mmCIF file with all atom_site columns, C-alpha atoms in Angstrom:
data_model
loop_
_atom_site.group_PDB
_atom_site.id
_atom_site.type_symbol
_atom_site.label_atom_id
_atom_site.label_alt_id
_atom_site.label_comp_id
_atom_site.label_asym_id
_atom_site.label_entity_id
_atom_site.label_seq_id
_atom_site.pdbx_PDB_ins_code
_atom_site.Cartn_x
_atom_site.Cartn_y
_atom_site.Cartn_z
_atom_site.occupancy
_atom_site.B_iso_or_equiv
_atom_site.pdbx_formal_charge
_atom_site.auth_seq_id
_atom_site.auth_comp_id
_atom_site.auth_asym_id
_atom_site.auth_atom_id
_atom_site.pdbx_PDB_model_num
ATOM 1  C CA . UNK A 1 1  ? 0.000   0.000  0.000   1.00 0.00 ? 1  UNK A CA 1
ATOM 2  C CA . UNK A 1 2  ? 1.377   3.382  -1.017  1.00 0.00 ? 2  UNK A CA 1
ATOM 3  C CA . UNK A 1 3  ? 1.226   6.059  1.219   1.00 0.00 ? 3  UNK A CA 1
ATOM 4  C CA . UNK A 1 4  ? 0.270   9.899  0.582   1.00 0.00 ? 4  UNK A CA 1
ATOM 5  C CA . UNK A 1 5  ? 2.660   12.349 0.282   1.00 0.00 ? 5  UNK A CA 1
ATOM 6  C CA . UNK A 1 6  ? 3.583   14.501 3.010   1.00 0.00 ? 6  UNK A CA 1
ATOM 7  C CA . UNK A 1 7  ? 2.340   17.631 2.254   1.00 0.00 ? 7  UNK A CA 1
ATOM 8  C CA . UNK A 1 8  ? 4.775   20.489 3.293   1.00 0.00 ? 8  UNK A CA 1
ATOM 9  C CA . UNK A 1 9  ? 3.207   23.666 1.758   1.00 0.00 ? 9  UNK A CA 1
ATOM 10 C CA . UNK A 1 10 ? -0.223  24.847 1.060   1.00 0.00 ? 10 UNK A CA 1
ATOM 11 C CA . UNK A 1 11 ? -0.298  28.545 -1.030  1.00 0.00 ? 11 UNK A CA 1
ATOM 12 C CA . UNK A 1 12 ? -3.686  29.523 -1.593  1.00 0.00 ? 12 UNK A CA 1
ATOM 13 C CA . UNK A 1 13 ? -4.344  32.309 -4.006  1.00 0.00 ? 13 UNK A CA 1
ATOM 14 C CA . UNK A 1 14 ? -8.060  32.999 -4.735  1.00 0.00 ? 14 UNK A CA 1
ATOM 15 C CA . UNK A 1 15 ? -7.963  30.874 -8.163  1.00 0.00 ? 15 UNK A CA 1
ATOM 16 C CA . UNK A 1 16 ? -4.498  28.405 -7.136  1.00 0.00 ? 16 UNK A CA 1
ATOM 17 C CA . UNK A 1 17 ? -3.504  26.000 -4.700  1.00 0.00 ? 17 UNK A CA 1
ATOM 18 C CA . UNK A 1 18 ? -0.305  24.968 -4.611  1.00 0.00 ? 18 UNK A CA 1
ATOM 19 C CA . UNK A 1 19 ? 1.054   21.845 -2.702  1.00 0.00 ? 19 UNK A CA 1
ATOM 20 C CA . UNK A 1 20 ? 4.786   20.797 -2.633  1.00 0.00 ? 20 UNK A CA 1
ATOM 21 C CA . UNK A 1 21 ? 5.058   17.431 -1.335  1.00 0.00 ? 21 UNK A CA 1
ATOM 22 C CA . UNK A 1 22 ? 7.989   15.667 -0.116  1.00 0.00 ? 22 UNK A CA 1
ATOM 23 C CA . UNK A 1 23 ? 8.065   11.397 -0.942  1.00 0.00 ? 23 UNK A CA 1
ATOM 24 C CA . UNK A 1 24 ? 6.016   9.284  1.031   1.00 0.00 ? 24 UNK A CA 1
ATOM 25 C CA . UNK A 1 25 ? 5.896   9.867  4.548   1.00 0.00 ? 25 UNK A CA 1
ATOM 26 C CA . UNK A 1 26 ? 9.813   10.875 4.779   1.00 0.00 ? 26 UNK A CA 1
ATOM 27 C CA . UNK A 1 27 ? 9.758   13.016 7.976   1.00 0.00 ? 27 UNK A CA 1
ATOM 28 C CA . UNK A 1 28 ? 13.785  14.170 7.047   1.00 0.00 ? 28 UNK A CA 1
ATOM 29 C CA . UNK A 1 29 ? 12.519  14.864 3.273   1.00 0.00 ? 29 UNK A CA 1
ATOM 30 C CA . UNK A 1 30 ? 9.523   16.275 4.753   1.00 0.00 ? 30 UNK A CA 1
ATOM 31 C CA . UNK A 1 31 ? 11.920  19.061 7.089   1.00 0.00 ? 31 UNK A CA 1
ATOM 32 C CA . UNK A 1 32 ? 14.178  19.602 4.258   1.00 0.00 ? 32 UNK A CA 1
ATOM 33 C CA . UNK A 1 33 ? 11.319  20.504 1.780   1.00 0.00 ? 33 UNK A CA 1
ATOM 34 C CA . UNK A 1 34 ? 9.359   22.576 4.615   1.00 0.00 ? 34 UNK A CA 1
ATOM 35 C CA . UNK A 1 35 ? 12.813  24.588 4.837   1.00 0.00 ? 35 UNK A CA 1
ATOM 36 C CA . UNK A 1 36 ? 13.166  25.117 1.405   1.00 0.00 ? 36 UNK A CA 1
ATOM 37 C CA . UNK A 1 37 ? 9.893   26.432 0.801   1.00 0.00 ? 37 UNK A CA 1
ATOM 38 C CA . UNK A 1 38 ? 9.413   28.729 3.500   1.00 0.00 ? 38 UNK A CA 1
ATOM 39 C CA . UNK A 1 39 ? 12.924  29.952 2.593   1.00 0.00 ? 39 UNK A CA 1
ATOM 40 C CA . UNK A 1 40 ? 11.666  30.018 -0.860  1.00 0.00 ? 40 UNK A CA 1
ATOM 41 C CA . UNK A 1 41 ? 8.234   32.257 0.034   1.00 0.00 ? 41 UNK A CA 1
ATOM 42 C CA . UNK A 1 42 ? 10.971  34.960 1.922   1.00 0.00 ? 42 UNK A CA 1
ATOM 43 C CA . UNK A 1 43 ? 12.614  35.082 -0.781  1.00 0.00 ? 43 UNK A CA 1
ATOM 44 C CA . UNK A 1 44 ? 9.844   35.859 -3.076  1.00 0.00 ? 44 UNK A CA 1
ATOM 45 C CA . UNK A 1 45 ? 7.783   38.279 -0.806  1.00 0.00 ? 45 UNK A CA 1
ATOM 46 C CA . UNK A 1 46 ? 10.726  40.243 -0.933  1.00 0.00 ? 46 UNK A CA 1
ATOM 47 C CA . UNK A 1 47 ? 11.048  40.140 -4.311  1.00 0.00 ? 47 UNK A CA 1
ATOM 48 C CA . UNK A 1 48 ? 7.107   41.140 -4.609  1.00 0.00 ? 48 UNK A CA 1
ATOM 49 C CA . UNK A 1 49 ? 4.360   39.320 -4.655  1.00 0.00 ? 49 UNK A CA 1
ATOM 50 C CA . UNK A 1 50 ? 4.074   38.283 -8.815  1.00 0.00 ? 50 UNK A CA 1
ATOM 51 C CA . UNK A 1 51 ? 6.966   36.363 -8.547  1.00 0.00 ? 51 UNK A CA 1
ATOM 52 C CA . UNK A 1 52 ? 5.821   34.077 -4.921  1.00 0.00 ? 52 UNK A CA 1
ATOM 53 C CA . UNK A 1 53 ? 4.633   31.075 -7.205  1.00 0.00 ? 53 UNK A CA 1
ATOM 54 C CA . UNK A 1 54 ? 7.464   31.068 -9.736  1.00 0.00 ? 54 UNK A CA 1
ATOM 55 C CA . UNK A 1 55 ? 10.014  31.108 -7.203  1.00 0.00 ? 55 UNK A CA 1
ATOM 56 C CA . UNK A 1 56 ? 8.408   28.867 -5.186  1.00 0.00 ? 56 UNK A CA 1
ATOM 57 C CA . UNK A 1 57 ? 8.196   26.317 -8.279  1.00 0.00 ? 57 UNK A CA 1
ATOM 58 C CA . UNK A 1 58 ? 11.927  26.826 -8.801  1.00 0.00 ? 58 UNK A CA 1
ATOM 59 C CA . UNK A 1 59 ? 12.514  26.081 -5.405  1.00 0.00 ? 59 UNK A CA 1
ATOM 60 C CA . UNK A 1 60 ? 10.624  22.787 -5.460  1.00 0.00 ? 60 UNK A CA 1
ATOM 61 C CA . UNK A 1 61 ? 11.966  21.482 -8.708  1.00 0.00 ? 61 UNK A CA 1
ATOM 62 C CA . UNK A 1 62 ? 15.456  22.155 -7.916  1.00 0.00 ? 62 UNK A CA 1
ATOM 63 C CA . UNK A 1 63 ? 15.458  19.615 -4.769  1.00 0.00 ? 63 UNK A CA 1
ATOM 64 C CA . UNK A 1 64 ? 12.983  17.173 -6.667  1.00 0.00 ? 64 UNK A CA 1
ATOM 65 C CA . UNK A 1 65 ? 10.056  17.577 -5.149  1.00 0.00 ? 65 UNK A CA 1
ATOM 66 C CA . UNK A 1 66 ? 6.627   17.016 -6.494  1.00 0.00 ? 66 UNK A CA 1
ATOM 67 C CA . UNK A 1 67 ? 4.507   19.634 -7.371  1.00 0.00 ? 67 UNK A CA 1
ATOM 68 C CA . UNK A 1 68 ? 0.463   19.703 -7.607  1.00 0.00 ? 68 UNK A CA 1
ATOM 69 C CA . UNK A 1 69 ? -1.303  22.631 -8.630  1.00 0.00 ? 69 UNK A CA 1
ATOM 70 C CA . UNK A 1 70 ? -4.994  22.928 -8.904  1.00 0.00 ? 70 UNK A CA 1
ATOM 71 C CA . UNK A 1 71 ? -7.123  25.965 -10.154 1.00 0.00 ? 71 UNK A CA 1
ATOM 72 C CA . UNK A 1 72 ? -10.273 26.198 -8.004  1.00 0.00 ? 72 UNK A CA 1
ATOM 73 C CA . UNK A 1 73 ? -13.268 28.465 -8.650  1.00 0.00 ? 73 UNK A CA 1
ATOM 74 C CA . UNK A 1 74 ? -13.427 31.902 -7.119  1.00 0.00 ? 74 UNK A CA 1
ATOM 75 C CA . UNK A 1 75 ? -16.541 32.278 -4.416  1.00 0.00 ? 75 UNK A CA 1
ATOM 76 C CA . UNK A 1 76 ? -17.834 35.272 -4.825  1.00 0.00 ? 76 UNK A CA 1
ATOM 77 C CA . UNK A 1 77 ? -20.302 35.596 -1.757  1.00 0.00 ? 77 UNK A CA 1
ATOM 78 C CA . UNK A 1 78 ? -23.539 33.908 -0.811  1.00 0.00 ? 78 UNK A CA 1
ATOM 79 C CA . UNK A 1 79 ? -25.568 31.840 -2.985  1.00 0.00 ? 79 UNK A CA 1
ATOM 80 C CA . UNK A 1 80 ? -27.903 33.472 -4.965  1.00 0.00 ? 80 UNK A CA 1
ATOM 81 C CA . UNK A 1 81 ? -31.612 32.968 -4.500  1.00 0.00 ? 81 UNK A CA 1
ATOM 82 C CA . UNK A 1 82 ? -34.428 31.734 -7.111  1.00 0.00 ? 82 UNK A CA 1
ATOM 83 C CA . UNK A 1 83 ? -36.533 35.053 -8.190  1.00 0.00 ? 83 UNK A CA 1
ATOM 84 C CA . UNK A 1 84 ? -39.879 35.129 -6.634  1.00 0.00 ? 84 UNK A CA 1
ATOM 85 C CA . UNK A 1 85 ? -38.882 32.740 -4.066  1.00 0.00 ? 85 UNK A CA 1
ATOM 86 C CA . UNK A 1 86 ? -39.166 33.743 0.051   1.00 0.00 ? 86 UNK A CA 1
ATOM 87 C CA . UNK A 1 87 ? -37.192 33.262 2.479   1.00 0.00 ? 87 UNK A CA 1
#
């Protein structure tokens, strides 16, 4: 049975997750890949926001670790109601 990867960082933009894992369950790969990409997101909030994922991808894929990104739809407040319909 395979296990899931640790994941080690979550970035949530309003349209993009991003989630850089470290290989199964590896608590030192895990540490190491925490490090880098909090050392990574410094980095890049210093260098301005537009640049955060990009460096943070860089980051990942130079010490081999797996990236997943998924776009998500933006909520934009509460449900809207039928027309003619009470509450």
């Amino acid at each position: 049975m395979m296990q899931k990867p640790a994941t080690v960082l979550d970035l949530n933009a309003p349209m993009l997750s991003l989630r850089i894992c470290a290989g199964f369950g590896n608590p030192h790969a895990a540490a190491e890949a925490r490090g880098v990409a909090y050392a990574a997101q410094r980095k890049a909030e210093q260098q301005g926001a537009a640049t955060k994922l990009a460096t943070l991808i860089k980051a990942a894929e130079t010490f081999g670790y797996e990236i997943e990104i998924t776009a998500t739809p933006k909520r934009r407040g509460p449900a809207k109601r039928a027309p003619g319909r009470s509450r």
